[in-house]
PDB file of C-alpha atoms and ligand atoms in Angstrom:
ATOM      1  CA  UNK A   1     147.527  61.631   8.436  1.00 87.00           C
ATOM      2  CA  UNK A   2     147.397  61.845  12.187  1.00 92.00           C
ATOM      3  CA  UNK A   3     144.277  62.922  14.048  1.00 98.00           C
ATOM      4  CA  UNK A   4     143.868  65.872  16.387  1.00 98.00           C
ATOM      5  CA  UNK A   5     141.715  65.876  19.522  1.00 98.00           C
ATOM      6  CA  UNK A   6     139.557  68.996  19.858  1.00 98.00           C
ATOM      7  CA  UNK A   7     137.275  70.420  22.551  1.00 98.00           C
ATOM      8  CA  UNK A   8     133.792  69.746  21.184  1.00 98.00           C
ATOM      9  CA  UNK A   9     132.587  73.278  21.996  1.00 98.00           C
ATOM     10  CA  UNK A  10     135.185  74.623  19.543  1.00 98.00           C
ATOM     11  CA  UNK A  11     133.477  72.702  16.755  1.00 97.00           C
ATOM     12  CA  UNK A  12     130.212  74.426  17.627  1.00 98.00           C
ATOM     13  CA  UNK A  13     128.710  71.708  19.824  1.00 98.00           C
ATOM     14  CA  UNK A  14     126.542  73.330  22.495  1.00 98.00           C
ATOM     15  CA  UNK A  15     128.189  71.536  25.400  1.00 98.00           C
ATOM     16  CA  UNK A  16     129.333  74.459  27.534  1.00 98.00           C
ATOM     17  CA  UNK A  17     128.038  74.663  31.090  1.00 97.00           C
ATOM     18  CA  UNK A  18     125.574  77.381  29.956  1.00 98.00           C
ATOM     19  CA  UNK A  19     124.478  75.534  26.818  1.00 98.00           C
ATOM     20  CA  UNK A  20     126.643  77.651  24.524  1.00 98.00           C
ATOM     21  CA  UNK A  21     129.624  76.878  22.310  1.00 98.00           C
ATOM     22  CA  UNK A  22     132.952  78.418  21.302  1.00 97.00           C
ATOM     23  CA  UNK A  23     133.002  77.723  17.566  1.00 98.00           C
ATOM     24  CA  UNK A  24     136.336  78.498  15.948  1.00 97.00           C
ATOM     25  CA  UNK A  25     135.767  79.344  12.333  1.00 96.00           C
ATOM     26  CA  UNK A  26     139.108  78.706  10.653  1.00 97.00           C
ATOM     27  CA  UNK A  27     139.748  77.275   7.186  1.00 98.00           C
ATOM     28  CA  UNK A  28     142.413  74.835   8.385  1.00 97.00           C
ATOM     29  CA  UNK A  29     140.121  73.427  11.065  1.00 98.00           C
ATOM     30  CA  UNK A  30     137.328  73.237   8.509  1.00 97.00           C
ATOM     31  CA  UNK A  31     139.593  71.263   6.168  1.00 97.00           C
ATOM     32  CA  UNK A  32     140.733  68.931   8.942  1.00 97.00           C
ATOM     33  CA  UNK A  33     137.107  68.343   9.863  1.00 97.00           C
ATOM     34  CA  UNK A  34     136.190  67.498   6.274  1.00 97.00           C
ATOM     35  CA  UNK A  35     139.166  65.129   6.144  1.00 97.00           C
ATOM     36  CA  UNK A  36     137.892  63.353   9.268  1.00 97.00           C
ATOM     37  CA  UNK A  37     140.963  64.247  11.261  1.00 98.00           C
ATOM     38  CA  UNK A  38     139.288  65.969  14.208  1.00 98.00           C
ATOM     39  CA  UNK A  39     138.274  63.910  17.228  1.00 98.00           C
ATOM     40  CA  UNK A  40     135.807  65.958  19.319  1.00 98.00           C
ATOM     41  CA  UNK A  41     135.502  65.446  23.045  1.00 98.00           C
ATOM     42  CA  UNK A  42     133.841  67.345  25.868  1.00 98.00           C
ATOM     43  CA  UNK A  43     135.487  65.962  29.005  1.00 98.00           C
ATOM     44  CA  UNK A  44     132.736  67.273  31.277  1.00 98.00           C
ATOM     45  CA  UNK A  45     129.983  65.569  29.292  1.00 98.00           C
ATOM     46  CA  UNK A  46     132.161  62.436  29.052  1.00 98.00           C
ATOM     47  CA  UNK A  47     132.404  62.589  32.844  1.00 98.00           C
ATOM     48  CA  UNK A  48     128.633  62.466  33.198  1.00 98.00           C
ATOM     49  CA  UNK A  49     127.785  66.136  33.612  1.00 98.00           C
ATOM     50  CA  UNK A  50     124.701  67.687  32.069  1.00 98.00           C
ATOM     51  CA  UNK A  51     123.852  70.717  29.933  1.00 98.00           C
ATOM     52  CA  UNK A  52     123.290  73.178  31.436  1.00 98.00           C
ATOM     53  CA  UNK A  53     125.329  72.679  34.604  1.00 98.00           C
ATOM     54  CA  UNK A  54     126.744  75.031  37.220  1.00 98.00           C
ATOM     55  CA  UNK A  55     130.137  76.541  36.435  1.00 97.00           C
ATOM     56  CA  UNK A  56     132.960  74.873  38.350  1.00 98.00           C
ATOM     57  CA  UNK A  57     136.471  75.946  39.261  1.00 98.00           C
ATOM     58  CA  UNK A  58     139.553  74.276  40.671  1.00 98.00           C
ATOM     59  CA  UNK A  59     139.908  74.990  44.392  1.00 97.00           C
ATOM     60  CA  UNK A  60     143.035  72.954  45.038  1.00 96.00           C
ATOM     61  CA  UNK A  61     145.471  71.083  42.811  1.00 92.00           C
ATOM     62  CA  UNK A  62     147.065  68.725  45.336  1.00 93.00           C
ATOM     63  CA  UNK A  63     144.877  66.949  46.156  1.00 96.00           C
ATOM     64  CA  UNK A  64     142.643  67.975  43.323  1.00 97.00           C
ATOM     65  CA  UNK A  65     139.336  69.564  44.320  1.00 98.00           C
ATOM     66  CA  UNK A  66     136.866  71.083  41.857  1.00 98.00           C
ATOM     67  CA  UNK A  67     133.612  72.593  43.062  1.00 98.00           C
ATOM     68  CA  UNK A  68     130.698  74.660  41.883  1.00 98.00           C
ATOM     69  CA  UNK A  69     130.152  78.106  43.357  1.00 97.00           C
ATOM     70  CA  UNK A  70     127.762  76.616  45.926  1.00 97.00           C
ATOM     71  CA  UNK A  71     130.450  74.181  47.048  1.00 97.00           C
ATOM     72  CA  UNK A  72     129.232  71.008  45.356  1.00 98.00           C
ATOM     73  CA  UNK A  73     132.205  68.695  44.856  1.00 98.00           C
ATOM     74  CA  UNK A  74     132.328  67.726  41.174  1.00 98.00           C
ATOM     75  CA  UNK A  75     135.874  66.361  41.244  1.00 98.00           C
ATOM     76  CA  UNK A  76     134.842  62.743  40.450  1.00 98.00           C
ATOM     77  CA  UNK A  77     133.027  63.783  37.272  1.00 98.00           C
ATOM     78  CA  UNK A  78     135.982  65.895  36.146  1.00 98.00           C
ATOM     79  CA  UNK A  79     138.444  63.068  36.815  1.00 98.00           C
ATOM     80  CA  UNK A  80     136.271  60.561  34.951  1.00 98.00           C
ATOM     81  CA  UNK A  81     136.079  62.998  32.045  1.00 98.00           C
ATOM     82  CA  UNK A  82     139.844  63.391  32.036  1.00 98.00           C
ATOM     83  CA  UNK A  83     140.352  59.600  31.997  1.00 98.00           C
ATOM     84  CA  UNK A  84     137.897  59.175  29.133  1.00 98.00           C
ATOM     85  CA  UNK A  85     139.556  62.005  27.221  1.00 99.00           C
ATOM     86  CA  UNK A  86     142.921  60.264  27.493  1.00 98.00           C
ATOM     87  CA  UNK A  87     141.406  56.903  26.517  1.00 98.00           C
ATOM     88  CA  UNK A  88     139.909  58.407  23.346  1.00 98.00           C
ATOM     89  CA  UNK A  89     143.103  60.300  22.517  1.00 98.00           C
ATOM     90  CA  UNK A  90     145.161  57.114  22.817  1.00 98.00           C
ATOM     91  CA  UNK A  91     142.653  54.962  20.973  1.00 98.00           C
ATOM     92  CA  UNK A  92     142.545  57.440  18.079  1.00 98.00           C
ATOM     93  CA  UNK A  93     146.333  57.884  18.222  1.00 98.00           C
ATOM     94  CA  UNK A  94     146.049  61.672  18.064  1.00 98.00           C
ATOM     95  CA  UNK A  95     149.243  63.633  17.609  1.00 97.00           C
ATOM     96  CA  UNK A  96     148.094  66.545  19.773  1.00 98.00           C
ATOM     97  CA  UNK A  97     145.036  68.367  21.062  1.00 98.00           C
ATOM     98  CA  UNK A  98     143.370  71.745  20.556  1.00 98.00           C
ATOM     99  CA  UNK A  99     141.566  72.522  23.803  1.00 98.00           C
ATOM    100  CA  UNK A 100     139.622  75.546  25.054  1.00 98.00           C
ATOM    101  CA  UNK A 101     141.671  77.958  27.110  1.00 98.00           C
ATOM    102  CA  UNK A 102     140.810  78.667  30.760  1.00 97.00           C
ATOM    103  CA  UNK A 103     138.412  75.743  31.221  1.00 98.00           C
ATOM    104  CA  UNK A 104     138.785  73.691  34.427  1.00 98.00           C
ATOM    105  CA  UNK A 105     138.848  70.641  32.125  1.00 98.00           C
ATOM    106  CA  UNK A 106     140.414  71.833  28.888  1.00 98.00           C
ATOM    107  CA  UNK A 107     142.636  74.830  29.775  1.00 98.00           C
ATOM    108  CA  UNK A 108     146.294  74.176  29.055  1.00 98.00           C
ATOM    109  CA  UNK A 109     148.072  77.162  30.594  1.00 98.00           C
ATOM    110  CA  UNK A 110     145.821  79.147  32.883  1.00 97.00           C
ATOM    111  CA  UNK A 111     142.613  78.425  34.755  1.00 98.00           C
ATOM    112  CA  UNK A 112     140.300  80.432  37.003  1.00 97.00           C
ATOM    113  CA  UNK A 113     141.525  80.793  40.543  1.00 97.00           C
ATOM    114  CA  UNK A 114     138.603  79.137  42.319  1.00 98.00           C
ATOM    115  CA  UNK A 115     136.888  82.301  43.541  1.00 98.00           C
ATOM    116  CA  UNK A 116     134.476  82.632  40.601  1.00 98.00           C
ATOM    117  CA  UNK A 117     135.716  86.199  40.153  1.00 97.00           C
ATOM    118  CA  UNK A 118     137.193  85.848  36.659  1.00 97.00           C
ATOM    119  CA  UNK A 119     140.777  85.923  37.948  1.00 98.00           C
ATOM    120  CA  UNK A 120     143.200  83.548  36.261  1.00 98.00           C
ATOM    121  CA  UNK A 121     146.154  81.658  37.680  1.00 97.00           C
ATOM    122  CA  UNK A 122     148.784  79.469  36.063  1.00 97.00           C
ATOM    123  CA  UNK A 123     147.664  75.888  35.776  1.00 96.00           C
ATOM    124  CA  UNK A 124     145.879  73.368  33.607  1.00 98.00           C
ATOM    125  CA  UNK A 125     142.447  71.847  33.513  1.00 98.00           C
ATOM    126  CA  UNK A 126     142.311  68.203  34.552  1.00 98.00           C
ATOM    127  CA  UNK A 127     141.752  66.721  31.088  1.00 98.00           C
ATOM    128  CA  UNK A 128     144.455  68.863  29.480  1.00 98.00           C
ATOM    129  CA  UNK A 129     146.851  67.960  32.298  1.00 98.00           C
ATOM    130  CA  UNK A 130     146.120  64.247  31.829  1.00 98.00           C
ATOM    131  CA  UNK A 131     146.907  64.505  28.114  1.00 98.00           C
ATOM    132  CA  UNK A 132     150.134  66.433  28.698  1.00 98.00           C
ATOM    133  CA  UNK A 133     151.238  64.002  31.433  1.00 98.00           C
ATOM    134  CA  UNK A 134     150.896  61.254  28.857  1.00 98.00           C
ATOM    135  CA  UNK A 135     152.951  63.013  26.227  1.00 98.00           C
ATOM    136  CA  UNK A 136     150.172  64.543  24.134  1.00 98.00           C
ATOM    137  CA  UNK A 137     150.843  68.244  23.475  1.00 98.00           C
ATOM    138  CA  UNK A 138     147.888  70.558  24.104  1.00 98.00           C
ATOM    139  CA  UNK A 139     147.355  73.881  22.326  1.00 98.00           C
ATOM    140  CA  UNK A 140     144.610  76.432  22.918  1.00 98.00           C
ATOM    141  CA  UNK A 141     142.721  78.705  20.516  1.00 98.00           C
ATOM    142  CA  UNK A 142     145.320  81.471  20.929  1.00 98.00           C
ATOM    143  CA  UNK A 143     148.031  79.072  19.779  1.00 98.00           C
ATOM    144  CA  UNK A 144     146.676  78.064  16.379  1.00 98.00           C
ATOM    145  CA  UNK A 145     149.911  78.950  14.577  1.00 98.00           C
ATOM    146  CA  UNK A 146     151.915  76.778  16.987  1.00 98.00           C
ATOM    147  CA  UNK A 147     149.368  73.985  16.510  1.00 98.00           C
ATOM    148  CA  UNK A 148     149.561  74.186  12.715  1.00 98.00           C
ATOM    149  CA  UNK A 149     153.377  74.199  12.801  1.00 97.00           C
ATOM    150  CA  UNK A 150     153.405  71.197  15.158  1.00 98.00           C
ATOM    151  CA  UNK A 151     151.024  69.204  12.971  1.00 97.00           C
ATOM    152  CA  UNK A 152     152.999  70.062   9.830  1.00 95.00           C
ATOM    153  CA  UNK A 153     156.238  68.961  11.500  1.00 93.00           C
ATOM    154  CA  UNK A 154     154.719  65.750  12.852  1.00 89.00           C
ATOM    155  CA  UNK A 155     153.580  64.818   9.352  1.00 85.00           C
ATOM    156  CA  UNK A 156     157.138  64.848   8.129  1.00 83.00           C
ATOM    157  CA  UNK A 157     157.896  62.078  10.624  1.00 67.00           C
ATOM    158  CA  UNK A 158     156.705  58.626   9.481  1.00 64.00           C
ATOM    159  CA  UNK A 159     153.903  57.252  11.750  1.00 54.00           C
TER     160      UNK A 159
HETATM  161 FE1  LIG B   1     134.298  72.944  25.957  1.00 57.43          FE
HETATM  162 FE2  LIG B   1     136.015  71.545  27.405  1.00 57.43          FE
HETATM  163 FE3  LIG B   1     134.140  72.977  28.613  1.00 57.43          FE
HETATM  164 FE4  LIG B   1     133.429  70.778  27.290  1.00 57.43          FE
HETATM  165  S1  LIG B   1     134.727  70.863  29.112  1.00 57.43           S
HETATM  166  S2  LIG B   1     132.437  72.772  27.174  1.00 57.43           S
HETATM  167  S3  LIG B   1     134.877  70.806  25.601  1.00 57.43           S
HETATM  168  S4  LIG B   1     135.825  73.766  27.359  1.00 57.43           S
END
């Protein structure tokens, strides 16, 4: 059975910038975890950031610039985290990823607009984008049914 990458905060790890988590309590995820199929990663911790840490948002996509609200440039840490996320995903040969929506690292569809005002814009976090660029589909917590259908389909295809 193929493995699935997952944002560590969604497994209850307290790795969020504010020391919290985003546990998703779902029987399928619980079963996958018991079967050893989930590969947890927090790209921001993998990139060398600490808990707690200031919130950060994407200011510019091309070239990429991610800063805290006080203007500290944290782009290098985010890029390192994205590289490490891809390395782990490829090493573990995951079929796809379940990543936290809206995060500047893990968001797959929309991210905050850079003004720290809660407004969202279309776009992906850097780690999610790196996975998708390399052919690894990324789902968020609002897309669990799509994720489950994808995993079921991919298991019909011989590895
Ligand atoms: Fe969760 Fe991703 Fe943020 Fe880490 S970087 S706390 S895994 S959303």
